[in-house]
PDB file of C-alpha atoms in Angstrom:
ATOM      1  CA  MET Z  25      31.888 135.557 167.169  1.00 42.00           C
ATOM      2  CA  GLN Z  26      32.082 131.842 165.852  1.00 45.00           C
ATOM      3  CA  ILE Z  27      33.965 131.509 163.164  1.00 45.00           C
ATOM      4  CA  THR Z  28      32.899 128.375 161.320  1.00 46.00           C
ATOM      5  CA  ASP Z  29      34.555 128.330 157.357  1.00 45.00           C
ATOM      6  CA  VAL Z  30      38.509 128.140 157.605  1.00 43.00           C
ATOM      7  CA  THR Z  31      38.673 128.089 154.361  1.00 46.00           C
ATOM      8  CA  PRO Z  32      41.808 130.257 152.795  1.00 45.00           C
ATOM      9  CA  VAL Z  33      41.537 132.709 150.253  1.00 46.00           C
ATOM     10  CA  VAL Z  34      42.963 132.507 147.168  1.00 47.00           C
ATOM     11  CA  ARG Z  35      43.668 135.429 145.116  1.00 54.00           C
ATOM     12  CA  PRO Z  36      45.087 136.131 141.632  1.00 56.00           C
ATOM     13  CA  LEU Z  37      48.202 136.920 141.075  1.00 56.00           C
ATOM     14  CA  ARG Z  38      47.340 140.837 139.915  1.00 57.00           C
ATOM     15  CA  GLY Z  39      50.142 142.852 138.551  1.00 55.00           C
ATOM     16  CA  PRO Z  40      51.750 145.556 140.707  1.00 56.00           C
ATOM     17  CA  SER Z  41      49.179 145.553 143.784  1.00 66.00           C
ATOM     18  CA  ILE Z  42      50.837 142.187 145.236  1.00 71.00           C
ATOM     19  CA  GLY Z  43      53.110 143.633 146.493  1.00 87.00           C
ATOM     20  CA  LEU Z  44      57.355 142.724 147.212  1.00 88.00           C
ATOM     21  CA  PHE Z  45      56.600 139.948 149.124  1.00 90.00           C
ATOM     22  CA  GLY Z  46      53.708 139.355 146.840  1.00 89.00           C
ATOM     23  CA  LEU Z  47      55.576 138.336 144.192  1.00 88.00           C
ATOM     24  CA  ILE Z  48      58.727 136.570 146.501  1.00 91.00           C
ATOM     25  CA  ARG Z  49      56.015 134.578 147.699  1.00 92.00           C
ATOM     26  CA  HIS Z  50      54.659 133.920 144.378  1.00 91.00           C
ATOM     27  CA  TRP Z  51      58.427 133.435 142.859  1.00 92.00           C
ATOM     28  CA  MET Z  52      58.921 130.711 145.664  1.00 94.00           C
ATOM     29  CA  ARG Z  53      56.106 128.683 144.523  1.00 94.00           C
ATOM     30  CA  VAL Z  54      57.350 128.648 141.247  1.00 94.00           C
ATOM     31  CA  ALA Z  55      60.461 127.623 142.290  1.00 95.00           C
ATOM     32  CA  ARG Z  56      58.839 124.893 143.809  1.00 95.00           C
ATOM     33  CA  GLU Z  57      57.086 123.316 141.243  1.00 94.00           C
ATOM     34  CA  ARG Z  58      59.207 123.347 138.816  1.00 95.00           C
ATOM     35  CA  ASP Z  59      61.670 121.452 140.794  1.00 96.00           C
ATOM     36  CA  ARG Z  60      58.805 118.943 141.631  1.00 96.00           C
ATOM     37  CA  LEU Z  61      57.890 119.097 137.881  1.00 95.00           C
ATOM     38  CA  ALA Z  62      62.037 117.904 136.886  1.00 95.00           C
ATOM     39  CA  ARG Z  63      61.410 114.974 140.016  1.00 96.00           C
ATOM     40  CA  LEU Z  64      58.280 113.455 138.090  1.00 96.00           C
ATOM     41  CA  ASN Z  65      59.648 110.164 135.990  1.00 96.00           C
ATOM     42  CA  GLN Z  66      58.212 108.901 132.561  1.00 95.00           C
ATOM     43  CA  HIS Z  67      54.985 107.319 134.008  1.00 96.00           C
ATOM     44  CA  MET Z  68      53.975 110.346 136.362  1.00 96.00           C
ATOM     45  CA  LEU Z  69      54.220 112.660 133.005  1.00 96.00           C
ATOM     46  CA  ARG Z  70      52.353 110.984 131.083  1.00 96.00           C
ATOM     47  CA  ASP Z  71      49.656 110.723 133.337  1.00 96.00           C
ATOM     48  CA  ILE Z  72      49.562 114.873 132.851  1.00 94.00           C
ATOM     49  CA  GLY Z  73      49.973 114.868 129.382  1.00 95.00           C
ATOM     50  CA  LEU Z  74      53.309 115.662 129.017  1.00 95.00           C
ATOM     51  CA  THR Z  75      56.335 114.921 127.618  1.00 95.00           C
ATOM     52  CA  GLU Z  76      59.754 114.470 129.052  1.00 95.00           C
ATOM     53  CA  ALA Z  77      61.098 117.188 126.565  1.00 95.00           C
ATOM     54  CA  GLU Z  78      58.277 119.480 127.843  1.00 95.00           C
ATOM     55  CA  ALA Z  79      58.537 118.993 131.625  1.00 95.00           C
ATOM     56  CA  GLU Z  80      62.419 119.819 131.178  1.00 95.00           C
ATOM     57  CA  CYS Z  81      61.888 122.407 128.875  1.00 95.00           C
ATOM     58  CA  GLU Z  82      59.146 123.978 131.626  1.00 93.00           C
ATOM     59  CA  ALA Z  83      61.563 123.138 134.367  1.00 94.00           C
ATOM     60  CA  GLY Z  84      64.330 124.521 133.594  1.00 94.00           C
ATOM     61  CA  ARG Z  85      63.201 128.205 132.786  1.00 94.00           C
ATOM     62  CA  PRO Z  86      63.898 130.378 135.593  1.00 93.00           C
ATOM     63  CA  PHE Z  87      61.862 131.361 138.634  1.00 91.00           C
ATOM     64  CA  TRP Z  88      61.486 134.739 137.353  1.00 88.00           C
ATOM     65  CA  ASP Z  89      59.576 133.390 133.985  1.00 90.00           C
ATOM     66  CA  ALA Z  90      56.835 133.074 135.201  1.00 80.00           C
ATOM     67  CA  SER Z  91      53.662 133.088 132.866  1.00 66.00           C
ATOM     68  CA  ARG Z  92      50.178 133.887 134.195  1.00 52.00           C
ATOM     69  CA  ARG Z  93      48.134 131.585 132.882  1.00 48.00           C
TER      70      ARG Z  93
END
């Protein structure tokens, strides 16, 4: 058997079926993303269409408060 495609399978976050470790991984990812968002300068924020106030508001949210949008 030969494996030719090693693309990871990314599954969306879904309710309680993700399990405890999945939830923890999700929270860690959210925390990292918000930390990175807090470090962006004004020019970078403008590139992604956010104001400083919007970025500060999102970055200040706790990791467990993650919408599924």
